[in-house]
DNA sequence: TAGGCCCTGGACAACGTTGTCAGCTGAATG
DNA sequence: CATTCAGCTGACAACGTTGTCCAGGGCCTA
């Protein structure tokens, strides 16, 4: 007896279906479908009757059934690292705007920099049959997406390259940006320059480190091991790393911060110092202008927009070979990067 | 002839179905279903054969069909104002975490403060049959959601109250927070205090204004019309409003900023002034500690978490009457709010 | 007035999955 | 050796929608 009760409660409160609407309006099922989809071939009078029935019953089309029938979901998935990160907010929003322009919804999730969670999320989105997928890689092996891509899920990797798979990518010029930033410090007289970046398994982290080394090499400047620190970007570690560089036998006179989270912490630590230490950070930050922080800026919104547009171009049938787009960065001088060595 | 070609290309690259897997593994359809859902009653040997077929064909379950059959989508919708706003990032992330803990995906969209777009989005999510809906209202009439709520979509309104409908809400104490912030300024000797807030149709904006008036009245302090400015929070308008208050016949000595966007712009304008103007802002901001900005902080993550937990409690069957939760705010003194009148 | 055409409306199958139920096999039991 | 039972397995319907196709009726024309 509990059987039937449970049943009727479970499936979303017994929502009315087109069949119910049809019955109430005294028309055929298909006619309701035509009205709901604004298809031609329905008399104004019939349409009115159907609309009234829809109104009265509180009917709403079940898109799951629609998707099942049509094959397209009009939705795309976005797997990013952390929705709460100020870099990804604008990126996500830009993707959403493009999706909206194409009549698609956005489903997104955060991987929290965990490769397993990235995979889990991406595959869950594929199971929902998103038309396309934008992934900010946490892991470095994306072969698990091969069947999906082959099956037609338009996929674009963003911010970091895909691993062991040939696919579309939209990246920022991490190497060039870091190189320019460090060269900027060198140009202002610095030689002992620290680098604090993210974990080495993250591509952008190693690219930026590579840029650092390139700039130092360009200037014929030696690099001490103790000036470089890669690892998780939680405040505690970054703080410790910064303080270590500032207090060693050969203390640095400038720091290059590998991303926005690092920059924020480094700024705090530097504010506590007596010496004025120069700083250039990768990624712009809100209010950085007021704090006078010199940054290498990458346009998160542009990255997201580019990726999404690329994705929809793919969906619209263009099946050129996988493309790799690299967007330039901009150095914005605001003071902290122009301080002379102390 | 193009007919068949178009057809076969359209539906997502002819993905394999359970039927295909069954055929390849030489088993029945239902057995594949059992394996995919880890249901009991399958011989290890059979399971292996099925797994191999799945592997070989690159099969992935079609969740649309599953949803159609089962009635639950294991996903919730979040309609917010702007994903790129630093207040909503953490909120969204908190919702996501709770959803994840309940095995649900998050679909979200930005209303851009447009009531029509809010409705469009919310209803689109309902058509996808999300199990629950979290809405940060842009409009002030949510009767359009009545049939959905009646049909079983667990709905929670956040940050601002629902309009003309009885539903669950999770709010911050805008009135109390603003009152405390303004009282703080008064306690530090200010009498001519400006208020810059969002458009009056936004509930939190008027609540905060009410708090401002309450604090001023508490102190028996007169309020000039020219000290109050409500409107869109784009930098240009806020800048103009701020400059007007600072240059009138009775210039203010302190400003209360109605939200984070306003605060950011006001900080910029104040930095250009010769006089030191006191400031308290509603919402905390990244790096506000370094800039010494005193704020009324509301915990965005806590708001999101509370709302999501409430939603899932609803889904789990608790059908108490609609609840209204109000979360407290915290004043964080950092210097800008403690400046004496100039 | 008869014939043909267009316009509207409806019956039916199909989308890919899961729930129900019945059949089959092999082992355990009388 | 017959019978029962349990454990696997598969056939079939159903979920709610849309595409296909056909029927009926009104209107125009010859």
XYZ file of C-alpha atoms (C1' of nucleotides) in Angstrom:
744
model
C 0.000 0.000 0.000
C 2.924 2.294 0.696
C 3.930 1.245 -2.777
C 1.515 3.387 -4.709
C 1.863 6.326 -2.361
C 5.622 6.413 -2.683
C 5.297 6.088 -6.402
C 2.989 9.003 -6.874
C 5.062 11.229 -4.620
C 8.375 10.381 -6.138
C 7.955 11.408 -9.706
C 7.971 15.119 -9.485
C 4.551 15.698 -8.035
C 2.736 14.244 -11.031
C 3.280 17.127 -13.341
C 0.824 17.462 -16.174
C 2.011 16.254 -19.556
C 1.078 17.225 -23.053
C -1.412 14.401 -22.992
C -3.197 16.020 -20.056
C -3.196 19.361 -21.800
C -4.520 17.771 -24.966
C -7.330 16.062 -23.077
C -8.325 19.245 -21.327
C -8.225 21.315 -24.501
C -10.012 18.618 -26.446
C -7.316 18.354 -29.089
C -4.686 15.847 -30.124
C -1.335 15.405 -28.468
C 0.607 16.653 -31.437
C -1.393 19.833 -31.612
C -0.256 20.726 -28.119
C 3.309 20.056 -29.175
C 2.821 22.398 -32.097
C 1.531 25.157 -29.879
C 4.305 24.718 -27.334
C 6.920 24.932 -30.062
C 5.188 27.685 -32.006
C 5.012 25.507 -35.065
C 2.733 26.641 -37.885
C -0.515 24.960 -38.794
C -2.697 25.703 -35.809
C -5.865 27.806 -35.960
C -5.835 30.824 -33.654
C -8.887 29.460 -31.936
C -7.346 26.050 -31.295
C -4.155 27.704 -30.108
C -6.112 29.757 -27.618
C -7.829 26.705 -26.213
C -4.496 24.955 -25.821
C -2.905 27.960 -24.162
C -5.729 28.122 -21.684
C -5.322 24.469 -20.808
C -1.564 24.973 -20.345
C -2.211 27.922 -18.096
C -4.842 26.116 -16.072
C -2.775 22.992 -15.502
C 0.525 24.767 -14.956
C 2.085 22.672 -17.684
C 5.764 23.005 -18.529
C 7.444 21.007 -21.228
C 9.744 18.270 -19.995
C 13.044 19.003 -21.669
C 14.468 15.625 -20.775
C 11.991 13.958 -23.061
C 12.606 16.621 -25.654
C 16.339 16.093 -25.528
C 15.902 12.361 -25.768
C 13.924 12.815 -28.919
C 15.919 15.611 -30.540
C 19.453 14.668 -29.644
C 20.602 18.157 -28.742
C 20.483 19.503 -25.249
C 21.250 23.153 -25.946
C 23.585 23.204 -23.013
C 27.321 23.234 -22.594
C 29.476 22.194 -19.684
C 32.270 24.102 -18.033
C 34.728 22.378 -15.772
C 36.893 24.881 -13.987
C 39.137 24.932 -11.048
C 37.287 27.058 -8.537
C 34.209 29.120 -9.161
C 35.165 31.304 -6.232
C 38.506 32.287 -7.764
C 38.279 35.851 -9.076
C 39.984 34.779 -12.272
C 37.299 32.254 -13.150
C 34.276 34.338 -12.335
C 34.621 36.621 -15.350
C 35.732 33.708 -17.505
C 32.655 31.747 -16.570
C 30.454 34.733 -17.127
C 31.889 35.312 -20.581
C 31.240 31.703 -21.515
C 27.718 32.062 -20.244
C 27.085 35.130 -22.370
C 28.192 33.385 -25.526
C 26.163 30.323 -24.650
C 23.148 32.491 -24.058
C 23.574 34.114 -27.434
C 23.397 30.628 -28.903
C 20.378 29.686 -26.825
C 22.314 27.331 -24.615
C 22.474 26.900 -20.878
C 25.660 26.559 -18.908
C 26.313 23.758 -16.448
C 29.465 24.181 -14.466
C 31.483 22.563 -11.776
C 34.717 23.039 -9.906
C 37.439 20.423 -9.975
C 39.245 21.929 -6.996
C 42.450 21.164 -8.858
C 41.805 17.448 -8.412
C 42.303 15.416 -11.612
C 39.936 12.701 -10.491
C 37.218 15.172 -9.760
C 37.805 16.838 -13.105
C 37.257 13.547 -14.870
C 34.232 12.670 -12.811
C 32.680 16.040 -13.567
C 33.486 16.053 -17.262
C 32.060 12.588 -17.743
C 28.957 13.405 -15.753
C 28.412 16.323 -18.085
C 28.877 14.053 -21.076
C 26.315 11.660 -19.655
C 23.920 14.571 -19.597
C 24.754 14.941 -23.244
C 25.972 18.495 -23.148
C 26.571 19.635 -26.704
C 29.974 20.974 -25.818
C 32.512 20.977 -23.072
C 34.978 23.580 -21.901
C 37.610 22.210 -19.577
C 40.215 23.942 -17.516
C 42.443 20.959 -16.936
C 43.389 19.871 -13.471
C 44.976 16.633 -14.631
C 47.429 15.998 -17.416
C 45.855 13.029 -19.140
C 42.612 13.585 -20.994
C 42.446 10.441 -23.028
C 39.333 9.587 -21.103
C 37.548 12.188 -23.210
C 38.523 10.632 -26.518
C 35.338 8.591 -26.969
C 33.258 11.615 -26.098
C 35.004 13.871 -28.546
C 34.765 11.214 -31.204
C 31.065 10.930 -30.450
C 30.643 14.593 -31.226
C 31.023 16.517 -27.976
C 32.716 19.741 -29.042
C 35.523 20.154 -26.553
C 37.809 23.071 -25.867
C 40.558 23.152 -23.291
C 41.249 26.463 -21.674
C 44.045 28.099 -19.751
C 46.124 24.935 -19.731
C 46.775 22.477 -22.541
C 45.073 19.110 -22.804
C 47.165 16.099 -21.932
C 47.946 13.227 -24.319
C 45.149 14.139 -26.655
C 44.773 16.324 -29.711
C 42.136 18.957 -29.131
C 41.202 22.618 -29.320
C 42.874 24.882 -26.810
C 42.743 28.511 -25.813
C 45.674 29.583 -23.710
C 47.285 32.703 -22.400
C 50.909 33.325 -23.163
C 52.211 32.306 -19.767
C 55.796 31.986 -20.882
C 55.910 35.326 -22.660
C 54.032 37.097 -19.911
C 56.299 35.886 -17.153
C 59.354 36.630 -19.212
C 58.186 40.165 -19.799
C 57.380 40.663 -16.143
C 60.734 39.453 -14.936
C 62.538 41.428 -17.634
C 60.677 44.463 -16.347
C 62.134 43.920 -12.892
C 65.583 43.392 -14.360
C 65.247 46.598 -16.316
C 64.641 48.376 -13.051
C 67.903 47.171 -11.679
C 66.992 43.928 -9.936
C 69.193 40.864 -10.106
C 68.135 38.836 -7.095
C 64.535 38.059 -8.089
C 62.320 35.478 -6.449
C 59.679 33.358 -8.179
C 56.714 31.910 -6.324
C 54.402 29.760 -8.365
C 51.860 26.986 -8.329
C 52.507 23.256 -8.283
C 54.759 22.052 -11.103
C 52.156 19.635 -12.454
C 50.123 22.672 -13.472
C 51.200 23.654 -16.928
C 50.892 27.382 -16.536
C 53.064 27.195 -13.439
C 55.964 25.598 -15.263
C 55.508 27.841 -18.280
C 55.753 30.902 -16.102
C 58.780 29.486 -14.374
C 60.282 28.897 -17.787
C 59.591 32.534 -18.624
C 61.339 33.560 -15.425
C 64.405 31.511 -16.267
C 64.442 32.810 -19.818
C 64.377 36.409 -18.686
C 67.103 35.777 -16.154
C 69.199 34.001 -18.777
C 68.609 36.831 -21.271
C 70.112 39.169 -18.718
C 72.936 36.767 -17.935
C 71.764 36.615 -14.367
C 72.392 33.736 -12.037
C 69.433 32.031 -10.327
C 69.718 30.623 -6.824
C 67.614 27.590 -5.999
C 66.382 29.318 -2.883
C 64.805 32.061 -4.984
C 62.360 29.685 -6.623
C 59.381 28.110 -4.936
C 56.700 26.011 -6.540
C 53.854 24.433 -4.634
C 50.296 24.797 -3.424
C 49.169 28.386 -3.342
C 47.521 28.431 0.036
C 48.435 31.505 2.078
C 50.535 29.627 4.620
C 52.916 28.103 2.146
C 53.238 31.250 0.087
C 53.873 33.300 3.183
C 56.581 30.917 4.338
C 58.176 30.847 0.893
C 58.185 34.617 0.648
C 59.690 35.094 4.068
C 62.383 32.551 3.302
C 63.450 34.417 0.183
C 63.580 37.668 2.039
C 65.743 36.395 4.854
C 68.229 34.033 3.223
C 71.928 34.703 2.821
C 71.226 36.351 -0.516
C 67.809 37.938 0.014
C 65.854 38.854 -3.062
C 65.050 42.469 -3.852
C 62.056 41.635 -6.002
C 59.435 38.924 -6.302
C 57.519 37.608 -9.268
C 54.223 36.079 -8.171
C 52.958 33.256 -10.344
C 49.210 33.906 -10.060
C 46.588 36.047 -8.395
C 46.346 33.999 -5.210
C 50.077 34.146 -4.768
C 50.132 37.861 -5.426
C 47.543 38.560 -2.766
C 49.544 36.788 -0.095
C 52.858 38.209 -1.202
C 51.455 41.719 -1.060
C 50.465 41.108 2.533
C 53.876 39.799 3.471
C 55.721 42.601 1.708
C 53.578 45.167 3.472
C 55.013 43.908 6.740
C 58.632 44.344 5.661
C 60.852 47.322 6.367
C 62.641 47.162 3.056
C 60.598 48.029 -0.018
C 60.556 44.923 -2.148
C 59.529 45.139 -5.801
C 56.701 42.946 -7.043
C 55.170 41.928 -10.316
C 52.249 39.522 -10.283
C 50.696 37.342 -12.922
C 46.953 38.054 -13.268
C 45.301 41.342 -12.505
C 43.473 41.826 -9.223
C 40.614 44.006 -8.176
C 41.884 47.215 -6.567
C 45.431 46.460 -7.672
C 45.473 49.960 -9.107
C 44.897 51.468 -5.684
C 47.575 49.309 -4.129
C 49.955 50.145 -6.953
C 50.625 46.559 -7.892
C 52.295 46.011 -11.233
C 50.839 42.989 -12.987
C 50.926 40.872 -16.075
C 47.283 40.942 -17.017
C 45.471 38.261 -18.923
C 41.956 38.997 -20.005
C 39.914 36.232 -18.383
C 36.729 37.299 -20.106
C 38.439 37.284 -23.498
C 39.784 33.814 -22.846
C 36.334 32.541 -21.957
C 34.692 34.285 -24.874
C 37.219 32.988 -27.350
C 36.863 29.450 -26.100
C 33.090 29.529 -26.186
C 32.972 31.046 -29.636
C 35.362 28.448 -30.874
C 33.163 25.761 -29.379
C 30.018 26.972 -31.059
C 31.799 27.352 -34.362
C 32.664 23.707 -33.977
C 29.082 22.831 -33.199
C 27.921 24.737 -36.225
C 29.741 22.281 -38.371
C 33.198 23.676 -38.945
C 35.387 20.649 -38.410
C 38.829 21.908 -39.149
C 41.687 20.252 -37.345
C 42.235 21.035 -33.661
C 43.415 24.592 -33.202
C 45.585 26.096 -30.545
C 44.979 29.757 -29.796
C 47.337 31.714 -27.612
C 46.225 35.074 -26.268
C 48.755 37.749 -25.411
C 49.229 39.249 -21.966
C 49.727 42.875 -21.008
C 52.075 44.405 -18.512
C 50.386 47.073 -16.418
C 52.896 49.191 -14.520
C 51.489 50.605 -11.305
C 54.476 51.176 -9.079
C 55.349 47.955 -7.301
C 57.280 46.689 -10.285
C 59.206 49.909 -10.741
C 60.728 50.122 -7.285
C 64.530 50.079 -7.340
C 66.446 47.356 -5.476
C 66.540 48.049 -1.752
C 19.844 12.321 -50.210
C 21.224 14.990 -47.980
C 18.396 13.866 -45.777
C 19.986 10.735 -44.428
C 23.419 12.294 -44.163
C 22.132 15.209 -42.149
C 20.207 12.854 -40.001
C 23.123 10.651 -39.097
C 25.355 13.598 -38.371
C 22.889 15.464 -36.267
C 22.122 13.101 -33.476
C 25.283 13.186 -31.524
C 27.480 11.166 -33.809
C 25.401 8.032 -33.338
C 26.539 7.192 -29.892
C 26.297 3.570 -28.912
C 23.348 2.676 -26.729
C 22.813 -0.073 -24.231
C 21.294 -2.071 -27.025
C 24.546 -1.901 -28.956
C 26.516 -2.891 -25.905
C 24.125 -5.764 -25.278
C 24.475 -6.995 -28.837
C 28.244 -6.852 -28.702
C 28.458 -8.578 -25.345
C 25.887 -11.125 -26.388
C 23.602 -10.374 -23.470
C 20.234 -8.798 -22.919
C 19.551 -5.091 -22.699
C 18.580 -5.198 -19.074
C 21.782 -6.936 -18.094
C 23.772 -4.044 -19.454
C 21.604 -1.701 -17.450
C 22.326 -3.755 -14.381
C 26.048 -3.581 -14.928
C 26.007 0.133 -15.599
C 24.092 0.772 -12.401
C 26.017 -1.747 -10.330
C 22.857 -3.616 -9.543
C 23.245 -7.048 -7.979
C 22.476 -10.260 -9.771
C 25.092 -10.369 -12.511
C 27.724 -13.085 -12.784
C 31.294 -11.790 -12.644
C 31.913 -13.349 -16.028
C 28.911 -11.656 -17.622
C 29.854 -8.393 -16.018
C 33.333 -8.628 -17.491
C 31.977 -9.241 -20.977
C 29.680 -6.259 -20.650
C 32.433 -4.029 -19.325
C 34.612 -4.961 -22.264
C 31.867 -4.107 -24.708
C 31.314 -0.776 -22.971
C 35.022 -0.043 -23.139
C 35.292 -1.068 -26.777
C 32.315 0.969 -27.948
C 32.983 3.982 -25.756
C 29.505 3.753 -24.339
C 28.236 6.294 -21.861
C 24.790 6.173 -20.343
C 22.382 8.772 -21.647
C 21.178 10.563 -18.558
C 18.338 12.249 -20.425
C 16.679 8.921 -20.935
C 17.462 7.968 -17.372
C 15.921 11.135 -16.044
C 12.869 10.652 -18.180
C 12.404 7.234 -16.706
C 13.318 7.975 -13.101
C 11.897 11.416 -12.599
C 14.809 12.869 -10.681
C 17.610 14.733 -12.379
C 20.067 14.984 -9.517
C 20.728 18.565 -10.414
C 19.781 21.908 -8.964
C 19.594 25.299 -10.568
C 21.056 28.547 -9.346
C 19.892 31.845 -10.748
C 22.118 34.645 -9.589
C 22.806 38.142 -10.569
C 26.304 38.033 -11.970
C 28.697 35.130 -11.810
C 31.555 37.548 -12.180
C 30.647 39.487 -9.057
C 33.075 38.606 -6.272
C 30.176 38.246 -3.858
C 28.514 35.491 -5.877
C 31.586 33.435 -6.673
C 31.975 32.067 -3.154
C 28.213 31.784 -2.781
C 27.972 29.731 -5.922
C 30.887 27.606 -4.891
C 29.329 26.885 -1.513
C 26.106 25.805 -3.184
C 28.095 23.580 -5.477
C 29.851 21.872 -2.595
C 26.598 21.046 -0.863
C 25.105 19.829 -4.129
C 28.115 17.654 -4.718
C 27.764 16.142 -1.269
C 24.253 15.156 -2.295
C 25.365 13.802 -5.650
C 23.816 16.633 -7.598
C 25.139 18.842 -10.349
C 24.770 22.588 -10.407
C 23.372 24.488 -13.369
C 23.645 28.224 -13.049
C 22.901 31.371 -14.896
C 23.138 35.116 -14.451
C 20.085 37.302 -14.599
C 22.145 40.468 -14.988
C 19.642 42.111 -12.663
C 16.965 41.789 -15.337
C 13.646 40.416 -14.017
C 12.655 39.070 -17.386
C 15.896 37.231 -17.757
C 15.558 35.865 -14.254
C 12.194 34.401 -15.123
C 13.362 33.036 -18.423
C 16.287 31.332 -16.733
C 14.350 29.951 -13.807
C 11.695 28.492 -16.068
C 14.269 27.021 -18.416
C 15.789 25.271 -15.426
C 12.372 24.010 -14.431
C 11.838 22.667 -17.923
C 15.047 20.706 -17.429
C 13.370 19.381 -14.338
C 16.005 20.433 -11.850
C 15.122 18.956 -8.484
C 15.590 22.285 -6.776
C 16.081 25.936 -7.505
C 17.990 28.649 -5.713
C 17.094 32.111 -6.882
C 18.670 35.437 -6.144
C 15.748 37.603 -7.178
C 16.138 40.326 -9.739
C 12.421 40.964 -10.002
C 9.845 41.454 -7.303
C 7.088 39.153 -8.495
C 7.710 35.447 -8.397
C 4.215 34.146 -8.821
C 5.370 32.623 -12.067
C 7.119 29.989 -9.972
C 4.001 28.938 -8.123
C 3.066 26.037 -10.423
C 6.648 24.819 -10.299
C 6.848 24.897 -6.535
C 3.492 23.196 -6.302
C 4.764 20.570 -8.696
C 7.584 19.769 -6.334
C 10.562 21.929 -7.299
C 12.222 22.766 -3.987
C 12.835 26.490 -4.178
C 14.855 28.792 -1.967
C 15.239 32.515 -2.440
C 18.521 34.017 -1.385
C 19.902 37.424 -0.531
C 16.622 39.130 -1.352
C 13.068 38.113 -0.479
C 10.709 36.512 -2.948
C 7.955 38.712 -4.290
C 4.244 38.031 -3.839
C 4.763 34.418 -2.997
C 5.295 32.414 0.166
C 8.587 30.555 -0.003
C 11.827 29.718 1.746
C 14.345 32.520 2.030
C 17.859 32.984 3.289
C 18.821 36.607 3.770
C 21.520 38.702 5.316
C 20.571 41.317 7.846
C 20.895 44.273 5.525
C 19.005 46.646 7.760
C 20.930 45.773 10.900
C 24.261 45.730 9.122
C 23.815 49.140 7.578
C 22.534 50.555 10.811
C 25.573 49.259 12.656
C 27.937 50.604 10.010
C 26.427 54.063 10.036
C 26.280 54.070 13.827
C 29.971 53.252 13.787
C 30.655 56.379 11.759
C 28.475 58.447 14.067
C 30.346 57.062 17.045
C 33.525 58.374 15.503
C 32.138 61.858 15.394
C 30.543 62.066 11.970
C 27.218 63.809 11.407
C 27.242 64.571 7.690
C 27.244 61.022 6.287
C 26.521 60.080 2.705
C 24.788 56.928 1.511
C 25.351 55.473 -1.946
C 23.336 52.406 -2.790
C 21.833 50.306 -5.522
C 18.538 50.859 -7.302
C 15.548 51.160 -4.983
C 13.718 48.247 -6.594
C 16.408 45.988 -5.147
C 15.284 44.976 -1.707
C 18.692 44.933 -0.046
C 19.289 48.457 -1.301
C 16.227 49.875 0.412
C 16.835 47.824 3.540
C 20.315 49.238 3.834
C 19.001 52.724 3.232
C 16.464 52.088 5.969
C 19.332 51.069 8.261
C 21.115 54.298 7.402
C 18.076 56.381 8.256
C 17.523 54.425 11.449
C 21.068 55.036 12.643
C 20.846 58.714 11.789
C 17.536 58.986 13.599
C 18.926 57.116 16.599
C 21.578 59.799 16.846
C 19.077 62.554 16.265
C 20.973 63.543 13.159
C 19.453 65.386 10.240
C 19.712 63.848 6.726
C 20.059 66.042 3.658
C 18.558 64.727 0.434
C 21.809 65.429 -1.332
C 23.593 62.965 0.914
C 21.623 60.015 -0.372
C 22.003 58.477 -3.779
C 20.339 55.320 -5.078
C 20.794 54.030 -8.584
C 22.748 51.710 -10.852
C 26.134 50.828 -9.441
C 28.226 51.349 -12.526
C 31.442 53.262 -11.824
C 30.397 56.412 -13.663
C 27.243 57.013 -11.701
C 28.823 56.143 -8.374
C 31.755 58.406 -9.097
C 29.475 61.289 -9.944
C 27.348 60.698 -6.869
C 30.366 60.576 -4.604
C 31.876 63.727 -6.021
C 28.575 65.524 -5.647
C 28.361 64.691 -1.961
C 31.880 65.847 -1.375
C 31.455 69.189 -3.044
C 27.974 70.389 -2.058
C 27.209 73.234 0.293
C 27.256 70.797 3.180
C 29.876 68.256 2.132
C 29.831 64.912 3.863
C 32.722 63.808 6.042
C 31.948 60.131 5.698
C 30.370 57.787 3.193
C 28.501 54.543 3.637
C 28.757 52.395 0.495
C 25.804 50.113 -0.141
C 27.619 47.158 -1.702
C 30.988 45.907 -2.875
C 30.824 47.472 -6.333
C 29.982 50.826 -4.850
C 32.762 50.511 -2.304
C 35.369 49.852 -4.947
C 34.500 52.969 -6.872
C 34.149 55.136 -3.783
C 37.572 54.047 -2.581
C 39.025 55.233 -5.884
C 37.304 58.586 -5.678
C 38.256 59.129 -2.050
C 41.870 58.343 -2.836
C 41.888 61.366 -5.146
C 40.651 63.773 -2.479
C 42.780 65.993 -0.311
C 40.548 65.659 2.721
C 40.491 62.255 4.399
C 36.915 61.020 4.145
C 35.749 58.161 6.318
C 34.214 55.108 4.665
C 32.333 52.008 5.663
C 31.266 49.588 2.968
C 28.699 46.814 2.872
C 30.295 43.479 1.780
C 33.896 42.572 2.316
C 36.378 42.890 -0.541
C 39.565 41.113 -1.385
C 42.579 43.055 -0.105
C 40.341 45.387 1.867
C 42.593 44.635 4.834
C 45.588 46.094 3.002
C 43.670 49.167 1.972
C 42.351 49.577 5.492
C 38.709 49.594 4.451
C 36.189 49.133 7.231
C 33.324 46.935 6.114
C 30.112 45.272 7.112
C 30.868 41.711 6.137
C 28.306 39.139 5.168
C 29.522 35.600 4.734
C 28.590 34.774 1.146
C 29.685 31.167 1.488
C 27.570 30.730 4.597
C 24.569 32.179 2.822
C 25.010 29.783 -0.079
C 25.619 26.814 2.165
C 22.606 27.552 4.315
C 20.353 27.917 1.310
C 21.563 24.725 -0.309
C 21.276 22.705 2.864
C 17.805 23.998 3.356
C 16.940 22.995 -0.173
C 18.160 19.448 0.207
C 16.401 19.083 3.516
C 13.271 20.009 1.609
C 14.011 17.468 -1.059
C 14.561 14.819 1.561
C 10.958 15.159 2.493
C 10.763 17.708 5.268
C 7.815 19.773 4.231
C 7.479 22.234 7.040
C 6.041 25.606 6.208
C 8.194 28.124 4.335
C 11.020 29.392 6.518
C 12.803 32.698 6.532
C 16.380 32.653 7.774
C 18.287 35.856 8.411
C 22.048 35.685 8.838
C 23.897 38.292 10.882
C 26.586 40.586 9.541
C 29.887 41.560 11.099
C 31.577 44.910 11.294
C 35.281 44.669 10.541
C 37.153 47.817 11.549
C 40.240 48.429 9.473
C 40.811 52.140 9.614
C 38.691 53.851 6.999
C 35.666 53.791 9.251
C 37.531 55.142 12.240
C 38.832 58.341 10.662
C 37.613 61.475 12.455
C 35.601 64.081 10.512
C 37.893 66.227 8.371
C -21.833 19.904 -58.993
C -17.794 17.080 -59.043
C -12.877 16.901 -58.568
C -8.748 18.255 -56.629
C -5.956 20.843 -53.448
C -4.596 22.939 -49.239
C -4.951 23.382 -44.499
C -5.625 21.564 -39.927
C -5.467 17.894 -36.702
C -4.415 13.307 -34.879
C -2.583 8.348 -34.668
C 1.583 6.130 -34.164
C 6.375 5.053 -33.734
C 10.696 6.222 -31.943
C 14.317 8.306 -28.791
C 17.404 5.274 -24.616
C 16.679 4.045 -20.314
C 14.645 1.462 -16.089
C 10.913 -1.365 -13.555
C 8.226 -5.526 -13.790
C 7.800 -9.954 -14.406
C 8.425 -14.357 -16.207
C 11.593 -17.997 -17.880
C 15.573 -20.578 -17.524
C 19.400 -23.003 -15.484
C 21.589 -25.642 -12.016
C 21.882 -27.044 -7.362
C 19.867 -28.632 -3.204
C 16.432 -31.396 -1.099
C 12.867 -35.078 -0.260
C 15.044 -39.303 -9.548
C 11.621 -35.774 -9.171
C 10.776 -31.385 -7.132
C 11.701 -27.015 -5.370
C 14.088 -23.023 -5.027
C 17.327 -19.468 -5.795
C 19.868 -16.871 -8.711
C 20.506 -15.005 -13.426
C 18.838 -13.294 -17.465
C 15.891 -11.185 -20.933
C 11.265 -9.584 -23.103
C 8.358 -5.901 -22.749
C 6.120 -1.691 -21.387
C 6.553 2.877 -19.924
C 8.616 7.610 -19.165
C 7.044 12.520 -22.292
C 8.273 14.354 -26.261
C 8.726 15.066 -31.544
C 8.768 13.465 -36.604
C 6.120 11.107 -40.077
C 2.308 10.291 -42.307
C -2.488 10.055 -43.285
C -7.476 11.514 -42.863
C -11.014 14.698 -43.121
C -13.083 18.980 -44.347
C -13.467 23.342 -46.586
C -12.683 25.938 -50.642
C -11.658 26.856 -55.281
C -12.083 25.761 -60.064
C -13.763 23.628 -64.294
